[in-house]
Structures are given as C-alpha cells and as structure tokens.
Short mmCIF file of C-alpha atoms in Angstrom, two decimals:
data_model
loop_
_atom_site.label_atom_id
_atom_site.label_comp_id
_atom_site.label_asym_id
_atom_site.label_seq_id
_atom_site.Cartn_x
_atom_site.Cartn_y
_atom_site.Cartn_z
CA MET A 1 -0.02 0.06 -0.09
CA THR A 2 1.30 3.47 -0.82
CA ASP A 3 0.51 6.86 0.67
CA ALA A 4 -1.90 8.63 -1.55
CA GLY A 5 -0.16 12.18 -1.50
CA THR A 6 3.31 10.96 -2.18
CA GLY A 7 3.22 7.50 -3.53
CA ALA A 8 5.71 6.27 -0.94
CA PRO A 9 5.25 3.35 1.12
CA GLU A 10 3.06 4.18 4.26
CA ASP A 11 5.51 2.48 6.75
CA ALA A 12 8.48 4.40 5.36
CA SER A 13 6.81 7.80 6.47
CA ASN A 14 5.86 6.29 9.78
CA LYS A 15 9.46 5.32 10.25
CA SER A 16 10.79 8.72 9.71
CA LEU A 17 8.08 10.23 11.88
CA LYS A 18 9.20 7.93 14.81
CA LYS A 19 12.73 8.94 14.34
CA ALA A 20 11.97 12.66 14.55
CA ARG A 21 10.06 11.88 17.81
CA TRP A 22 13.02 10.23 19.54
CA PRO A 23 14.94 13.41 20.48
CA LEU A 24 11.73 15.11 21.94
CA ILE A 25 10.95 11.98 24.01
CA ALA A 26 14.61 11.80 25.32
CA LEU A 27 14.49 15.50 26.07
CA MET A 28 11.18 14.97 28.15
CA ALA A 29 12.58 12.17 29.80
CA GLY A 30 15.69 13.93 30.90
CA VAL A 31 13.75 16.85 32.21
CA ALA A 32 11.45 14.46 34.15
CA VAL A 33 14.66 12.98 35.73
CA VAL A 34 15.97 16.13 36.76
CA VAL A 35 12.77 17.28 38.38
CA VAL A 36 12.47 13.97 40.25
CA VAL A 37 16.05 14.31 41.54
CA ALA A 38 15.52 17.93 42.60
CA LEU A 39 12.28 16.98 44.41
CA ILE A 40 14.18 14.23 46.31
CA ALA A 41 16.96 16.51 47.22
CA VAL A 42 14.47 19.17 48.67
CA PHE A 43 12.41 16.78 50.62
CA ALA A 44 15.35 14.52 51.88
CA ARG A 45 17.06 17.60 53.26
CA GLY A 46 15.23 17.10 56.51
CA GLY A 47 15.67 19.56 59.50
CA PRO A 48 18.70 20.95 61.19
CA VAL A 49 21.80 18.77 61.78
CA GLU A 50 21.85 17.02 65.22
CA TYR A 51 25.32 16.97 66.80
CA ALA A 52 26.43 14.19 68.88
CA GLU A 53 25.67 14.50 72.65
CA ASP A 54 29.23 13.96 73.74
CA THR A 55 30.53 17.12 71.82
CA PRO A 56 30.54 20.62 72.79
CA GLU A 57 28.24 21.53 69.91
CA GLY A 58 25.71 18.80 70.95
CA VAL A 59 25.56 19.87 74.56
CA VAL A 60 25.04 23.49 73.32
CA GLN A 61 22.35 22.20 70.92
CA ARG A 62 20.31 20.21 73.44
CA TYR A 63 20.79 22.93 76.32
CA SER A 64 19.52 25.72 73.93
CA GLN A 65 16.59 23.53 72.61
CA ALA A 66 15.62 22.78 76.42
CA VAL A 67 15.78 26.48 77.26
CA ILE A 68 13.81 27.49 74.19
CA ASP A 69 11.19 24.79 75.08
CA GLY A 70 11.04 26.10 78.77
CA ASP A 71 12.14 22.84 79.78
CA THR A 72 14.44 24.05 82.90
CA GLN A 73 14.97 20.59 84.42
CA THR A 74 16.60 19.17 81.07
CA ALA A 75 18.71 22.38 80.69
CA LEU A 76 19.96 21.87 84.15
CA ARG A 77 21.33 18.58 83.24
CA TYR A 78 23.69 20.39 80.78
CA LEU A 79 25.12 22.89 83.24
CA ALA A 80 28.40 22.25 85.01
CA PRO A 81 27.59 20.28 88.23
CA ASP A 82 28.54 23.14 90.73
CA LEU A 83 26.41 25.76 88.82
CA ALA A 84 23.28 23.45 88.56
CA ASP A 85 23.44 22.81 92.34
CA ASP A 86 23.51 26.52 93.13
CA CYS A 87 21.07 27.63 90.47
CA GLU A 88 18.28 30.01 91.40
CA ARG A 89 16.24 29.12 88.66
CA GLN A 90 14.18 31.58 86.57
CA GLN A 91 11.69 30.89 83.69
CA PRO A 92 13.44 31.37 80.45
CA GLY A 93 12.16 34.13 78.01
CA THR A 94 9.31 33.35 75.73
CA ASP A 95 10.80 35.24 72.75
CA ASP A 96 11.14 33.09 69.56
CA LEU A 97 14.76 32.35 69.56
CA ARG A 98 16.97 30.66 66.81
CA VAL A 99 20.62 29.50 67.59
CA THR A 100 22.93 29.00 64.83
CA LEU A 101 26.34 27.40 65.11
CA VAL A 102 29.30 29.65 63.96
CA GLU A 103 32.53 28.00 65.26
CA THR A 104 33.88 25.76 68.02
CA THR A 105 37.16 25.89 69.84
CA GLU A 106 37.99 22.80 71.66
CA ARG A 107 40.88 22.20 74.11
CA GLU A 108 41.46 19.46 76.50
CA ASP A 109 39.13 20.35 79.25
CA SER A 110 37.40 23.47 77.85
CA ALA A 111 35.59 24.58 74.85
CA ARG A 112 34.07 27.80 73.28
CA VAL A 113 31.08 27.44 71.18
CA GLU A 114 30.26 30.56 69.23
CA VAL A 115 26.81 31.15 67.85
CA ILE A 116 24.47 33.64 66.44
CA VAL A 117 21.28 34.12 68.50
CA ALA A 118 18.28 35.54 66.58
CA THR A 119 15.40 36.78 68.53
CA VAL A 120 12.37 36.90 66.24
CA TYR A 121 9.63 39.60 67.21
CA GLU A 122 6.36 39.96 65.53
CA SER A 123 5.87 39.92 61.71
CA GLY A 124 5.31 43.19 60.06
CA PRO A 125 4.39 44.19 56.45
CA PHE A 126 7.96 43.78 55.30
CA GLY A 127 8.65 40.42 56.96
CA THR A 128 9.54 39.35 60.42
CA ASN A 129 11.48 41.77 62.80
CA GLU A 130 14.58 40.12 64.44
CA TYR A 131 17.66 40.97 66.29
CA ARG A 132 20.80 39.02 65.75
CA SER A 133 23.80 39.05 68.09
CA GLU A 134 27.02 36.95 68.15
CA GLU A 135 27.43 35.16 71.27
CA ALA A 136 29.39 32.53 72.98
CA PHE A 137 29.03 29.45 75.34
CA ASP A 138 31.86 28.35 77.48
CA LEU A 139 32.11 24.80 78.25
CA VAL A 140 34.08 22.50 80.82
CA ARG A 141 34.81 18.88 80.62
CA VAL A 142 34.08 17.06 83.84
CA GLY A 143 34.65 13.48 84.13
CA GLY A 144 34.83 13.06 80.35
CA GLN A 145 31.44 14.96 79.86
CA TRP A 146 30.85 18.42 78.43
CA TYR A 147 28.88 20.80 80.51
CA VAL A 148 27.76 24.39 80.00
CA ASP A 149 29.86 26.80 82.30
CA ALA A 150 28.66 30.14 80.70
CA ALA A 151 25.90 30.84 78.28
CA PRO A 152 24.57 33.94 76.40
CA TRP A 153 22.19 36.04 78.34
CA GLN A 154 19.15 35.11 76.11
CA LEU A 155 19.50 31.51 77.21
CA THR A 156 20.00 32.16 80.76
CA ILE A 157 18.04 30.02 83.32
CA CYS A 158 19.83 31.03 86.65
CA PHE A 159 19.69 34.16 88.45
CA ASP A 160 22.74 34.24 90.50
CA SER A 161 25.37 32.61 88.07
CA GLY A 162 24.27 34.20 84.96
CA LEU A 163 23.29 30.90 83.54
#
C-alpha cells in the first residue's frame, strides 16, 4: 500500500516520523529525571543537623533547645554540676529564638562554642523583625562529659550565676 499524496510506502513515512520523535521523547525524559532528583533533594534535606551529645556542639544544641522549649529541668542537666547545684532558677524568656552554630574551639578540658542568637519579634508588613547577635557558650569537661559553664544572656536559666 502506498501513501496517496506521495506515492511512498506508508511504513517508511511512519518510520521517519518515529525517528523525529525520539529526540523529543529523550529530552522530556531527561527533564523528568532532573525534576524528580530535585524534589528528592529538597524533601530529603530534613531538619537541622543534630550533633552528637558527647560533643560541645551537641551539649549547646540540647541545652539551647531545652531553654527555648521552657524545659528548665532538662537544661539543668547540661550545666556544670557546681552551677546546677546553686542555680536560682528563672523561667526562660518566651521570645522566639534561633541559635546557629558559627565556630567551635575545643581544648583538652574546655571549649568555646560561638553562635548567632536571633530573637524573632512579631511579623510586620515587610517580613519578620529580628535582632541577631554573636554570642558564645563556654564549656568545661568534667569526668569526660561536656557541660555548659557560661551561656549567652538570652539563654540564661539561673539568676545568681548568669546561666
């Protein structure tokens, strides 16, 4: 059978039409793969990095989260034992705080964890209002375990020691 318009066999025109579609199909498949990979990367990213509990960063992270959550009992477990024993407790502030790790300097029995503390206030017409400041935690190692020895004022839970 021949194509009435050209006199060429019908299957030859179908073959050339199929050949012309392959680059388009390959391009669409490539775009689909890129979109799927991008979606996986976005959704697999998860939340913030959780540091090991036996590191200065992990202690600061857990202490800060406990204070932000208003869980003074848990926060006290991360204070140096002599400070926790003498702590005149206060209720931590209810401000919306974010703590971001900047740098850690670790020595044999002490460490300094520098952070940025962002206090987020109400939202306005141009976005949220926030105040950021660079702060530091001082830690000591007692019996092989890290403890907070000094904390930024925004994360203070004891009146008398400044913690």
